[in-house]
Amino acid sequence: MVKKITSWLSVGLISAAALSGCNANTPGGQETTPQGTAEEVDPRGQILALSCASCHGTDGKSVGIMPGFYGKSASYLKNALMEFKNDGRYSTVMGRHAKGYTDEEITLIAEYFGGLSQQNSK
Amino acid sequence: MSQKFTRRDFSKLFIAGAAGSTLGVFGGATPLLANQKRVVVIGGGFGGASAAKYIRKLDSSISVTLVEPAATFYTCPFSNWVMGGLKEINDIAQTYDVLKSAYGVEVIHDEAVEIDAANHSVKLKGGKELKYDRLVASPGIDFNYDAIEGYSEAAANSQMPHGYKAGPQTELLTKQLQEMKDGDNVVICPPGNPFRCPPGPYERASLIANYLKKNKPGSKVIILDAKEKFSKQGLFTKGWKKLYPGLIDWRAGSAGGKVTAVDPSAMTVQTSSGAVKGGVVNVIPPQRAGKIAAEAGLTDASGWCPVNPITFESTIHPGIHVIGDACIAGAMPKSGFAASSQGKVTAASIVRLLQGKVPAPPSLVNTCYSLVGPGYGISVAAVYKLTSDGIVSIKGAGGLTPMDADDDQLSEEATYARGWYNNVAQDIWG
Ligand SMILES: Cc1cc2nc3c(=O)[nH]c(=O)nc-3n(C[C@H](O)[C@H](O)[C@H](O)COP(=O)(O)OP(=O)(O)OC[C@H]3O[C@@H](n4cnc5c(N)ncnc54)[C@H](O)[C@@H]3O)c2cc1C
C-alpha cells in the first residue's frame, strides 16, 4: 500500500527533476526563489489553508456573509477552529469541516493565516 | 492489506521521498524559455481560473497563459436560481479582468484544438501555438447525446435544453418555463452516475416547483431518473413535502424513470412504462470529460481522465495536469467547489515542482449547497485526504445538514449558500 503512494510521489518528483533540470533534493541545487514571497511559508500549512478561501475569500478577506478572518492572530484562529471541532461553538457547516483536521493541522492553518496578516502589516 | 496508514506516516513518507529517491536520473528535460517557467491553462471555469490565479499568487515569477473561448463565463452554480426567477443571468456572469490586471495572467480568448504532449505545446484555433513547461487542463464536460435515442445537440439548442452548461442554455430553459401553459408539466431527466453536480437536477426541480407554485398552479414537475437514489435525497424529499406537497413526482429508474428515447418535436419522453409528455422537457444527457481531453488522449475507457492524486498530473501524459469535472478524483464529486479546490492544490504543487521542490500532501474540500426554497438551504460537506486508496473523504468529518435541522438553521444555510457564491466567485475570478 505504501508502495503505491511512493510511486505517485516519485512520478511527480521525477518529472519535477526533469523539468527544473536539477536534482530536486540536493542542498544547494539551484532552487529558484519565488519573487512573490520573501519568507518561506510552510507548504503543508499553505495547502491546508487554501481550502478555507472558497467560502471565506482569498486570504480570508470575505466579500460575503461568511466571516472574514484576515488580520486575526494565529492563536485566535486556532482557538476558534478547535471550538468548532469540539462542538464548543454553534455552526451550520464549520463543525463538519473542522472535524476533518488533526489538531496539528489546525495549528498549521491558524499559523498560515496569522502569518499572512503579520507579513502584510509590516 | 488493511495496514493502518496515518496522516503522520504519510507526511513522513513525503519527507522520505524527498530524501531517499533516485532523482539523479532525469532524461528528456524540457528546454526552458529564457529561464521563465511557463504554465498554460486550458479552460477559464472553476478549475482552470483557480489554478491560473493561484499559480501567479504563489509565485509571480511563473508566467501563466489562460486559454478560454468566452469573454464572459456563466457559472452553473446559481443557474438553477435563474431558472426559478430568484436571480438574473447577469448575476452569474464572471469575467477575467481581475485575473489580468491584479494577477498578471495572460488571457487568450481562443479554443485549444490540439495538445502535443511530447513537445509540450498547445495549438489554438486562431493559429497560435503555445509552449509550456506544465499544462493545466480543466475543460469541464462534454455530452454523450448519442446515449439517448432521438436526442442531439440540435434538439438541446431548440426544444429540449439540458441546461447543464450555463449561459444560452440557462436562458432558453428559463424562457420556456415562463412561456409554458399553466397545467402543462415540466419533465426533468437526470442521467446515471457519475455526472456534473449530483444534487443539481434536484435543486432545479425544487426551484422550478417554487416558481410553478406561484405562477402556474396547475403544473407540476416530473423527474424521470436513470438512478435508484440521488444526492441529499432524504433532505430534498423532506423539503419537497413541506414546501411543495404533490408538486414534485420523482420516479426511480426501476419505477418507470429510465428514459429510453425522446421525441423533441412531440415533446415526449419514452420510458419503460410508457410515454410522458411535457410542456418543458429538460434532458440531462450522460457526460464525459471535455472534448479536448479525449482528443489529447488524456481519458481512459471510462471517458474521464486518470490522474496522480498528489499533483493531478495525468498518469497518461506527464506534464499535463487535469482538474475539475474532467478528472477522476476518487471520492470527490464533480462540483465547482471541488474543481476550485483541485485547482488550488494543483497550483501549489506546480509551483513546488517548478521550484524543484517536493509538493505538499494534498488537502481538499467540498461543500455543495442546494436551495430547496428561497429561505430553505441544505448542504453536504467533506474534507478529503490522500491514502493508498487515492483521495478519500475523512471519516467523522463532513456530512449532511441534519435531518432534524430547524427552520432557523435551514434559513441560515440558504443565507450561507448566497455567501458561498460571492466568496467562491471572488476567490476564483476576483
Ligand atoms: C445546474 C448546475 C448547478 C450547479 N451548482 C453547483 C453548486 O452549487 N456548487 C458547486 O460547487 N458546483 C455546482 N455545479 C457544478 C459545477 O458547475 C462544475 O462542477 C464546475 O463548473 C466544474 O469546473 P471545471 O473547471 O471542471 O469546468 P467548467 O467550470 O465548465 O469550465 C470549463 C471551461 O473550459 C472551457 N473549455 C473547454 N474546452 C476548451 C478548449 N478546447 N479550449 C479552451 N477552453 C476550453 C469552457 O469554455 C469552460 O469555460 C453545478 C452544475 C450545474 C450544471
Coordinates of C-alpha atoms and ligand atoms in Angstrom, one line a residue:
Chain A
M1 CA 0.0 0.0 0.0
V2 CA 2.8 2.4 0.9
K3 CA 4.4 1.4 -2.4
K4 CA 1.5 2.9 -4.3
I5 CA 1.9 6.3 -2.7
T6 CA 5.6 6.2 -3.1
S7 CA 5.0 5.6 -6.8
W8 CA 2.6 8.5 -7.1
L9 CA 5.2 10.6 -5.3
S10 CA 8.1 9.5 -7.5
V11 CA 6.2 10.2 -10.7
G12 CA 5.7 13.8 -9.6
L13 CA 9.3 14.1 -8.4
I14 CA 11.0 12.6 -11.4
S15 CA 9.2 14.9 -13.7
A16 CA 9.9 17.8 -11.3
A17 CA 13.6 17.0 -11.5
A18 CA 13.4 16.6 -15.3
L19 CA 11.7 19.9 -15.6
S20 CA 13.8 22.0 -13.3
G21 CA 16.9 20.4 -14.8
C22 CA 18.4 19.8 -11.4
N23 CA 18.2 17.3 -8.6
A24 CA 15.3 18.4 -6.6
N25 CA 16.8 17.4 -3.3
T26 CA 20.5 18.3 -3.4
P27 CA 21.0 21.1 -0.9
G28 CA 22.4 23.9 -2.8
G29 CA 20.7 22.8 -6.0
Q30 CA 19.5 25.8 -8.0
E31 CA 16.2 26.4 -6.3
T32 CA 14.6 29.5 -7.7
T33 CA 13.4 31.9 -5.0
P34 CA 9.9 33.0 -5.8
Q35 CA 9.5 36.7 -6.2
G36 CA 6.2 36.8 -4.5
T37 CA 7.2 35.5 -1.1
A38 CA 10.0 36.8 0.9
E39 CA 9.9 34.2 3.6
E40 CA 9.3 30.5 3.1
V41 CA 5.9 29.5 4.2
D42 CA 5.2 26.0 5.5
P43 CA 3.9 24.2 2.3
R44 CA 1.7 22.0 4.4
G45 CA 0.1 24.9 6.1
Q46 CA -0.3 26.6 2.8
I47 CA -2.1 23.7 1.1
L48 CA -4.4 23.2 4.0
A49 CA -5.2 26.9 4.3
L50 CA -6.0 27.3 0.6
S51 CA -9.3 25.3 1.2
C52 CA -10.7 28.0 3.5
A53 CA -10.7 30.7 0.8
S54 CA -13.5 29.0 -1.2
C55 CA -16.0 30.2 1.5
H56 CA -14.1 33.0 3.3
G57 CA -12.5 34.7 0.4
T58 CA -8.9 34.8 -0.8
D59 CA -6.6 35.2 2.2
G60 CA -9.7 35.2 4.4
K61 CA -10.9 38.5 3.0
S62 CA -14.6 37.8 2.8
V63 CA -16.9 39.7 0.5
G64 CA -20.0 37.7 1.6
I65 CA -21.9 36.9 4.7
M66 CA -19.2 34.4 5.9
P67 CA -16.9 36.0 8.5
G68 CA -13.6 37.2 7.1
F69 CA -10.6 36.4 9.3
Y70 CA -7.7 38.3 7.6
G71 CA -5.8 40.1 10.3
K72 CA -6.8 37.7 13.0
S73 CA -4.0 36.2 15.1
A74 CA -2.9 32.5 14.9
S75 CA -4.0 32.0 18.5
Y76 CA -7.4 33.4 17.9
L77 CA -7.9 31.3 14.8
K78 CA -6.7 28.1 16.4
N79 CA -9.0 28.6 19.3
A80 CA -12.0 29.2 17.0
L81 CA -11.2 26.2 14.9
M82 CA -10.7 23.9 17.9
E83 CA -14.1 25.1 19.3
F84 CA -15.8 24.2 16.0
K85 CA -14.1 20.9 16.0
N86 CA -15.1 20.1 19.6
D87 CA -18.7 21.3 19.1
G88 CA -18.0 24.1 21.6
R89 CA -19.3 26.7 19.1
Y90 CA -22.5 26.7 17.1
S91 CA -22.2 26.4 13.3
T92 CA -24.0 25.1 10.3
V93 CA -21.0 23.6 8.4
M94 CA -17.9 24.7 10.2
G95 CA -18.2 21.9 12.7
R96 CA -18.4 19.4 9.9
H97 CA -15.3 20.9 8.3
A98 CA -13.1 21.3 11.4
K99 CA -13.5 17.7 12.3
G100 CA -11.6 16.8 9.1
Y101 CA -8.3 18.2 10.5
T102 CA -5.9 17.0 13.2
D103 CA -5.0 19.4 16.0
E104 CA -1.6 19.8 14.3
E105 CA -3.2 20.6 11.0
I106 CA -5.5 23.2 12.7
T107 CA -2.3 24.8 14.2
L108 CA -0.7 24.9 10.7
I109 CA -3.8 26.5 9.2
A110 CA -4.0 29.1 12.0
E111 CA -0.3 29.9 11.7
Y112 CA -0.5 30.3 8.0
F113 CA -3.3 32.9 8.2
G114 CA -1.8 34.5 11.3
G115 CA 1.5 34.8 9.4
L116 CA -0.2 36.2 6.3
S117 CA -1.7 39.1 8.2
Q118 CA 1.5 39.8 10.0
Q119 CA 3.6 39.8 6.8
N120 CA 1.4 42.3 5.1
S121 CA 1.1 44.6 8.1
K122 CA 4.9 45.0 8.2
Chain B
M1 CA -3.9 -5.4 3.1
S2 CA -5.7 -3.2 5.5
Q3 CA -2.5 -1.8 7.0
K4 CA -3.2 1.3 9.0
F5 CA -1.8 4.3 7.4
T6 CA -2.0 7.5 9.4
R7 CA -1.5 11.0 8.1
R8 CA 1.6 11.4 10.2
D9 CA 3.1 8.4 8.4
F10 CA 2.0 10.0 5.2
S11 CA 3.8 13.2 5.9
K12 CA 6.9 11.2 6.8
L13 CA 6.7 9.5 3.5
F14 CA 6.8 12.8 1.7
I15 CA 10.0 13.7 3.6
A16 CA 11.4 10.2 3.0
G17 CA 10.5 10.6 -0.7
A18 CA 12.5 13.8 -0.7
A19 CA 15.5 12.4 1.0
G20 CA 15.8 8.9 -0.5
S21 CA 14.7 8.9 -4.1
T22 CA 16.7 8.4 -7.2
L23 CA 16.4 11.8 -8.6
G24 CA 19.8 11.9 -10.2
V25 CA 18.2 10.4 -13.3
F26 CA 16.4 12.9 -15.5
G27 CA 16.4 12.4 -19.2
G28 CA 14.4 14.4 -21.6
A29 CA 14.5 17.7 -19.8
T30 CA 12.3 20.4 -21.3
P31 CA 14.2 23.4 -22.6
L32 CA 13.0 26.4 -20.7
L33 CA 12.0 29.6 -22.4
A34 CA 14.5 32.3 -21.4
N35 CA 14.6 31.0 -17.8
Q36 CA 11.0 31.9 -17.1
K37 CA 8.8 28.9 -16.3
R38 CA 5.6 28.9 -18.3
V39 CA 2.3 27.4 -17.5
V40 CA -0.6 27.2 -19.9
V41 CA -4.1 26.7 -18.6
I42 CA -6.9 25.4 -20.8
G43 CA -10.4 26.5 -19.6
G44 CA -11.4 29.5 -17.5
G45 CA -14.1 27.8 -15.5
F46 CA -14.0 26.8 -11.8
G47 CA -10.8 24.6 -12.0
G48 CA -8.8 26.5 -14.6
A49 CA -9.3 30.1 -13.4
S50 CA -8.5 28.9 -9.8
A51 CA -5.3 27.3 -10.9
A52 CA -4.3 30.3 -13.0
K53 CA -4.9 32.8 -10.3
Y54 CA -3.2 30.8 -7.5
I55 CA 0.0 29.9 -9.5
R56 CA 0.5 33.7 -10.0
K57 CA -0.4 34.4 -6.4
L58 CA 2.0 31.8 -5.0
D59 CA 4.9 32.5 -7.4
S60 CA 4.7 35.6 -9.6
S61 CA 7.9 34.6 -11.4
I62 CA 6.0 31.9 -13.3
S63 CA 4.2 33.1 -16.5
V64 CA 0.6 31.9 -16.8
T65 CA -1.5 31.9 -20.0
L66 CA -5.1 31.1 -19.7
V67 CA -7.0 29.9 -22.9
E68 CA -10.7 30.3 -22.7
P69 CA -13.1 30.9 -25.7
A70 CA -15.6 33.0 -23.9
A71 CA -15.0 36.6 -22.6
T72 CA -17.9 36.1 -20.1
F73 CA -18.2 32.8 -18.1
Y74 CA -21.6 32.0 -16.8
T75 CA -21.5 29.8 -13.7
C76 CA -23.6 26.7 -13.5
P77 CA -23.8 27.3 -9.7
F78 CA -26.9 29.6 -9.2
S79 CA -28.1 28.9 -12.8
N80 CA -31.0 27.0 -11.2
W81 CA -31.8 30.1 -9.2
V82 CA -32.0 32.0 -12.5
M83 CA -34.5 29.4 -13.9
G84 CA -36.5 29.7 -10.7
G85 CA -36.7 33.5 -11.1
L86 CA -34.5 34.2 -8.0
K87 CA -31.5 35.6 -9.9
E88 CA -30.8 37.3 -13.2
I89 CA -28.5 35.9 -15.8
N90 CA -26.1 38.8 -15.2
D91 CA -25.8 37.7 -11.5
I92 CA -24.0 34.6 -12.6
A93 CA -21.6 36.3 -15.1
Q94 CA -17.9 36.3 -14.4
T95 CA -15.1 37.9 -16.3
Y96 CA -11.3 37.7 -16.5
D97 CA -10.5 41.4 -15.8
V98 CA -9.1 40.9 -12.3
L99 CA -7.1 37.9 -13.3
K100 CA -5.4 40.0 -16.0
S101 CA -5.0 43.3 -14.1
A102 CA -4.3 42.2 -10.5
Y103 CA -2.7 38.8 -11.0
G104 CA -0.9 39.3 -14.4
V105 CA -2.5 36.2 -16.0
E106 CA -2.3 36.5 -19.8
V107 CA -5.8 35.6 -21.1
I108 CA -6.3 34.5 -24.7
H109 CA -9.9 34.2 -25.8
D110 CA -9.5 31.2 -28.2
E111 CA -10.0 27.5 -28.2
A112 CA -7.3 24.9 -27.7
V113 CA -7.6 22.4 -30.6
E114 CA -4.5 20.3 -30.2
I115 CA -2.2 19.3 -27.4
D116 CA 1.3 17.9 -28.4
A117 CA 2.2 16.2 -25.1
A118 CA 5.7 15.2 -26.3
N119 CA 6.7 18.6 -27.4
H120 CA 4.9 20.5 -24.6
S121 CA 2.8 22.7 -26.9
V122 CA -0.8 23.6 -27.5
K123 CA -2.3 24.8 -30.8
L124 CA -5.2 27.2 -30.7
K125 CA -8.0 27.5 -33.3
G126 CA -6.8 31.0 -34.2
G127 CA -3.4 29.5 -35.3
K128 CA -1.3 30.4 -32.3
E129 CA 1.0 27.8 -30.7
L130 CA 1.9 28.0 -27.0
K131 CA 4.8 26.2 -25.4
Y132 CA 4.6 25.2 -21.8
D133 CA 6.6 23.7 -19.0
R134 CA 3.4 22.5 -17.4
L135 CA -0.1 22.4 -18.8
V136 CA -3.3 22.5 -16.7
A137 CA -6.4 21.2 -18.5
S138 CA -9.8 22.0 -16.9
P139 CA -12.1 21.7 -19.9
G140 CA -15.2 20.5 -18.0
I141 CA -17.7 18.1 -19.6
D142 CA -18.8 17.0 -23.0
F143 CA -22.3 15.5 -23.5
N144 CA -22.9 12.0 -24.8
Y145 CA -26.0 12.9 -26.9
D146 CA -26.0 9.5 -28.7
A147 CA -26.8 7.7 -25.4
I148 CA -30.5 8.9 -25.8
E149 CA -32.3 7.9 -29.0
G150 CA -33.8 11.0 -30.6
Y151 CA -31.7 13.5 -28.7
S152 CA -29.0 15.6 -30.2
E153 CA -27.1 18.9 -29.8
A154 CA -29.6 20.5 -32.2
A155 CA -32.5 19.3 -30.0
A156 CA -30.8 20.7 -26.9
N157 CA -30.5 24.0 -28.6
S158 CA -34.1 24.2 -29.6
Q159 CA -36.8 22.1 -28.0
M160 CA -35.2 20.1 -25.1
P161 CA -32.4 22.1 -23.4
H162 CA -30.0 20.3 -21.0
G163 CA -29.3 23.5 -19.0
Y164 CA -26.1 21.8 -17.9
K165 CA -23.6 24.4 -19.3
A166 CA -24.7 27.8 -18.2
G167 CA -25.4 30.8 -20.5
P168 CA -27.7 30.4 -23.6
Q169 CA -28.9 27.1 -22.3
T170 CA -29.9 28.6 -19.0
E171 CA -31.8 31.4 -20.8
L172 CA -33.5 29.0 -23.2
L173 CA -34.8 26.8 -20.3
T174 CA -35.9 29.9 -18.3
K175 CA -37.8 31.3 -21.3
Q176 CA -39.5 28.0 -21.9
L177 CA -40.6 27.9 -18.3
Q178 CA -42.0 31.4 -18.5
E179 CA -43.9 30.7 -21.7
M180 CA -45.2 27.3 -20.6
K181 CA -49.0 27.0 -20.4
D182 CA -50.4 26.6 -16.9
G183 CA -51.4 23.0 -16.5
D184 CA -48.5 21.6 -18.6
N185 CA -45.8 19.7 -16.8
V186 CA -42.1 20.2 -16.5
V187 CA -40.1 16.9 -17.2
I188 CA -36.6 16.7 -15.9
C189 CA -34.4 13.7 -16.9
P190 CA -31.2 13.3 -14.9
P191 CA -28.5 10.9 -16.0
G192 CA -26.9 8.0 -14.2
N193 CA -23.6 8.5 -12.1
P194 CA -21.1 9.9 -12.5
F195 CA -22.2 13.4 -13.7
R196 CA -21.6 17.1 -13.0
C197 CA -23.2 18.3 -9.8
P198 CA -25.0 15.3 -8.3
P199 CA -27.6 17.5 -6.4
G200 CA -28.1 19.8 -9.5
P201 CA -31.2 18.3 -11.0
Y202 CA -33.0 18.1 -7.7
E203 CA -32.2 21.7 -6.7
R204 CA -33.5 22.6 -10.2
A205 CA -36.7 20.6 -9.6
S206 CA -37.1 22.5 -6.2
L207 CA -36.7 26.0 -7.6
I208 CA -38.9 25.2 -10.6
A209 CA -41.6 23.9 -8.3
N210 CA -41.3 27.2 -6.3
Y211 CA -41.8 29.1 -9.5
L212 CA -44.8 27.0 -10.6
K213 CA -46.5 27.2 -7.2
K214 CA -46.7 30.9 -7.6
N215 CA -47.1 31.3 -11.4
K216 CA -48.6 28.1 -12.8
P217 CA -50.5 26.4 -10.0
G218 CA -51.9 23.8 -12.3
S219 CA -48.5 22.5 -13.4
K220 CA -46.0 20.1 -11.7
V221 CA -42.5 18.7 -12.0
I222 CA -41.9 15.1 -13.1
I223 CA -38.4 13.7 -12.6
L224 CA -37.6 10.7 -14.7
D225 CA -34.4 9.4 -13.2
A226 CA -31.9 6.9 -14.5
K227 CA -30.9 6.2 -10.9
E228 CA -32.4 4.5 -7.9
K229 CA -31.4 7.1 -5.5
F230 CA -29.9 10.6 -5.6
S231 CA -27.7 13.1 -3.6
K232 CA -29.2 14.5 -0.4
Q233 CA -32.4 12.5 -1.2
G234 CA -33.7 12.5 2.4
L235 CA -33.3 16.2 2.8
F236 CA -34.7 17.1 -0.6
T237 CA -37.7 14.8 -0.1
K238 CA -38.4 16.3 3.3
G239 CA -38.2 19.8 1.9
W240 CA -40.5 19.0 -1.1
K241 CA -43.1 17.6 1.3
K242 CA -43.0 20.7 3.3
L243 CA -42.8 23.3 0.6
Y244 CA -44.4 21.7 -2.5
P245 CA -46.7 18.9 -1.4
G246 CA -47.7 16.9 -4.5
L247 CA -45.8 19.1 -6.9
I248 CA -42.7 17.0 -7.5
D249 CA -43.1 13.5 -8.8
W250 CA -39.8 11.6 -8.7
R251 CA -39.6 8.3 -10.4
A252 CA -36.7 5.9 -9.9
G253 CA -35.1 4.1 -12.8
S254 CA -36.8 0.9 -11.9
A255 CA -40.2 2.6 -11.3
G256 CA -40.6 3.9 -14.9
G257 CA -38.0 6.6 -14.6
K258 CA -35.5 5.2 -17.1
V259 CA -35.6 7.2 -20.3
T260 CA -35.1 5.1 -23.5
A261 CA -35.8 7.7 -26.2
V262 CA -37.1 11.2 -26.7
D263 CA -39.1 12.9 -29.5
P264 CA -38.3 16.6 -29.5
S265 CA -41.0 17.6 -32.0
A266 CA -43.7 15.8 -30.0
M267 CA -42.2 16.9 -26.7
T268 CA -42.4 13.4 -25.4
V269 CA -40.1 11.2 -23.4
Q270 CA -40.2 7.4 -23.8
T271 CA -39.7 5.3 -20.7
S272 CA -40.1 1.6 -19.8
S273 CA -43.6 2.4 -18.6
G274 CA -44.8 4.5 -21.5
A275 CA -44.5 8.0 -22.9
V276 CA -44.5 11.1 -20.8
K277 CA -45.4 14.5 -22.4
G278 CA -44.0 17.8 -21.1
G279 CA -44.6 21.5 -21.7
V280 CA -40.9 21.8 -20.9
V281 CA -38.6 18.9 -21.2
N282 CA -35.1 19.1 -19.7
V283 CA -32.9 16.2 -20.8
I284 CA -29.6 16.0 -19.0
P285 CA -27.5 13.5 -21.0
P286 CA -24.7 11.3 -19.7
Q287 CA -21.3 13.0 -19.7
R288 CA -17.6 12.5 -20.2
A289 CA -14.5 14.7 -20.0
G290 CA -14.4 17.8 -22.2
K291 CA -13.6 17.1 -25.9
I292 CA -10.0 18.3 -25.9
A293 CA -9.2 15.8 -23.1
A294 CA -10.3 12.9 -25.2
E295 CA -8.7 14.2 -28.3
A296 CA -5.4 14.6 -26.5
G297 CA -5.5 11.0 -25.3
L298 CA -5.9 12.0 -21.6
T299 CA -9.0 9.9 -21.0
D300 CA -9.3 6.2 -20.2
A301 CA -12.1 3.7 -21.1
S302 CA -14.4 5.5 -18.6
G303 CA -14.3 8.7 -20.7
W304 CA -12.7 10.6 -17.7
C305 CA -9.0 11.4 -17.0
P306 CA -6.9 9.3 -14.6
V307 CA -4.5 11.5 -12.5
N308 CA -1.9 11.3 -9.9
P309 CA -3.8 12.3 -6.7
I310 CA -0.9 14.3 -5.3
T311 CA -0.4 16.7 -8.2
F312 CA -3.4 15.9 -10.5
E313 CA -0.8 15.2 -13.2
S314 CA -2.1 12.9 -15.9
T315 CA -1.0 9.3 -15.4
I316 CA -1.0 9.0 -19.2
H317 CA 0.8 12.2 -20.3
P318 CA 3.4 13.6 -17.9
G319 CA 3.5 17.4 -17.7
I320 CA -0.3 17.8 -18.1
H321 CA -2.4 18.3 -15.0
V322 CA -6.1 17.5 -15.4
I323 CA -8.5 19.0 -12.9
G324 CA -12.2 19.6 -12.3
D325 CA -15.1 17.6 -13.7
A326 CA -12.8 16.0 -16.4
C327 CA -10.6 14.2 -13.9
I328 CA -11.1 11.1 -11.8
A329 CA -10.7 12.4 -8.3
G330 CA -11.5 9.5 -6.1
A331 CA -14.3 10.3 -3.6
M332 CA -14.7 13.9 -4.8
P333 CA -17.9 14.8 -6.6
K334 CA -17.9 16.8 -9.9
S335 CA -18.6 20.2 -8.4
G336 CA -17.4 23.7 -8.9
F337 CA -16.2 23.8 -5.3
A338 CA -14.2 20.6 -5.8
A339 CA -12.8 21.8 -9.2
S340 CA -11.6 25.0 -7.5
S341 CA -10.1 23.1 -4.6
Q342 CA -8.2 20.9 -7.1
G343 CA -7.2 24.0 -9.0
K344 CA -5.5 25.4 -5.8
V345 CA -3.9 22.2 -4.8
T346 CA -2.5 21.8 -8.4
A347 CA -1.3 25.4 -8.4
A348 CA 0.6 24.8 -5.1
S349 CA 2.0 21.5 -6.5
I350 CA 3.1 23.1 -9.8
V351 CA 4.8 26.0 -8.0
R352 CA 6.7 23.5 -5.9
L353 CA 7.6 21.3 -8.8
L354 CA 8.8 24.2 -10.9
Q355 CA 10.9 25.3 -8.0
G356 CA 12.4 21.8 -7.9
K357 CA 10.8 21.0 -4.6
V358 CA 8.5 18.2 -3.3
P359 CA 4.8 19.1 -3.4
A360 CA 3.0 19.1 0.0
P361 CA 0.5 16.3 0.7
P362 CA -2.9 17.4 -0.8
S363 CA -5.8 18.5 1.3
L364 CA -9.1 19.0 -0.5
V365 CA -12.5 20.2 0.4
N366 CA -16.1 20.4 -0.9
T367 CA -19.4 21.9 0.2
C368 CA -22.4 21.7 -2.1
Y369 CA -25.2 24.0 -1.0
S370 CA -28.6 23.4 -2.6
L371 CA -31.6 25.7 -2.3
V372 CA -34.8 23.9 -1.7
G373 CA -36.8 27.1 -1.4
P374 CA -35.7 30.8 -1.2
G375 CA -35.2 30.6 2.6
Y376 CA -34.6 26.8 2.8
G377 CA -31.0 25.7 2.2
I378 CA -29.3 22.3 2.7
S379 CA -25.7 21.2 2.3
V380 CA -23.3 18.3 2.0
A381 CA -19.7 18.8 3.0
A382 CA -16.5 16.7 3.1
V383 CA -12.8 17.1 3.7
Y384 CA -10.5 14.9 1.6
K385 CA -7.1 13.4 2.1
L386 CA -4.9 11.0 0.3
T387 CA -4.5 7.4 1.3
S388 CA -3.2 4.4 -0.6
D389 CA -6.8 4.1 -1.9
G390 CA -6.5 7.5 -3.5
I391 CA -8.5 10.5 -2.5
V392 CA -11.0 9.6 0.3
S393 CA -13.3 11.7 2.5
I394 CA -12.2 11.8 6.1
K395 CA -14.5 9.7 8.4
G396 CA -16.1 11.6 11.2
A397 CA -16.0 14.9 9.3
G398 CA -18.3 16.4 6.7
G399 CA -21.8 15.0 6.1
L400 CA -25.2 16.5 5.5
T401 CA -27.4 19.1 7.1
P402 CA -29.0 17.2 10.0
M403 CA -32.4 15.8 9.1
D404 CA -33.9 17.4 12.2
A405 CA -32.4 20.9 11.4
D406 CA -34.9 23.6 12.5
D407 CA -36.3 26.4 10.3
D408 CA -33.6 28.8 11.6
Q409 CA -30.8 26.5 10.6
L410 CA -32.3 25.9 7.1
S411 CA -32.7 29.6 6.6
E412 CA -29.1 30.2 7.7
E413 CA -27.9 27.6 5.2
A414 CA -29.8 29.5 2.5
T415 CA -28.1 32.7 3.5
Y416 CA -24.7 30.9 3.6
A417 CA -25.3 29.5 0.1
R418 CA -25.5 33.1 -1.2
G419 CA -22.4 34.0 0.8
W420 CA -20.6 31.0 -0.7
Y421 CA -21.3 32.1 -4.2
N422 CA -20.0 35.6 -3.5
N423 CA -16.8 34.3 -1.9
V424 CA -16.1 31.5 -4.3
A425 CA -16.5 33.8 -7.3
Q426 CA -14.2 36.3 -5.6
D427 CA -11.7 33.5 -4.8
I428 CA -11.6 32.3 -8.4
W429 CA -12.2 35.4 -10.7
G430 CA -12.0 38.3 -8.3
Ligands
LIG1 C1 -27.2 23.3 -12.8 C2 -25.9 23.2 -12.1 C3 -25.7 23.6 -10.8 C4 -24.5 23.6 -10.2 N1 -24.4 24.0 -8.9 C5 -23.2 23.9 -8.3 C6 -23.1 24.4 -7.0 O1 -24.0 25.0 -6.4 N2 -21.9 24.3 -6.4 C7 -20.8 23.7 -7.0 O2 -19.8 23.6 -6.4 N3 -20.9 23.2 -8.2 C8 -22.1 23.3 -8.9 N4 -22.2 22.8 -10.2 C9 -21.1 22.1 -10.8 C10 -20.0 23.0 -11.5 O3 -20.6 23.9 -12.4 C11 -18.9 22.2 -12.2 O4 -18.6 21.1 -11.4 C12 -17.7 23.1 -12.5 O5 -18.1 24.0 -13.4 C13 -16.6 22.2 -13.0 O6 -15.5 23.1 -13.2 P1 -14.5 22.8 -14.4 O7 -13.4 23.7 -14.4 O8 -14.2 21.3 -14.5 O9 -15.4 23.0 -15.7 P2 -16.1 24.4 -16.2 O10 -16.4 25.3 -15.0 O11 -17.3 24.0 -17.0 O12 -15.0 25.1 -17.1 C14 -14.6 24.6 -18.3 C15 -14.1 25.7 -19.2 O13 -13.3 25.2 -20.2 C16 -13.5 25.8 -21.4 N5 -13.0 24.9 -22.4 C17 -13.5 23.7 -22.8 N6 -12.7 23.2 -23.8 C18 -11.8 24.1 -24.1 C19 -10.8 24.2 -25.1 N7 -10.6 23.2 -26.0 N8 -10.0 25.3 -25.2 C20 -10.2 26.3 -24.3 N9 -11.2 26.3 -23.3 C21 -12.0 25.2 -23.3 C22 -15.0 26.0 -21.4 O14 -15.3 27.1 -22.3 C23 -15.3 26.4 -19.9 O15 -15.2 27.7 -19.7 C24 -23.4 22.9 -10.9 C25 -23.6 22.5 -12.2 C26 -24.8 22.6 -12.8 C27 -25.0 22.1 -14.2

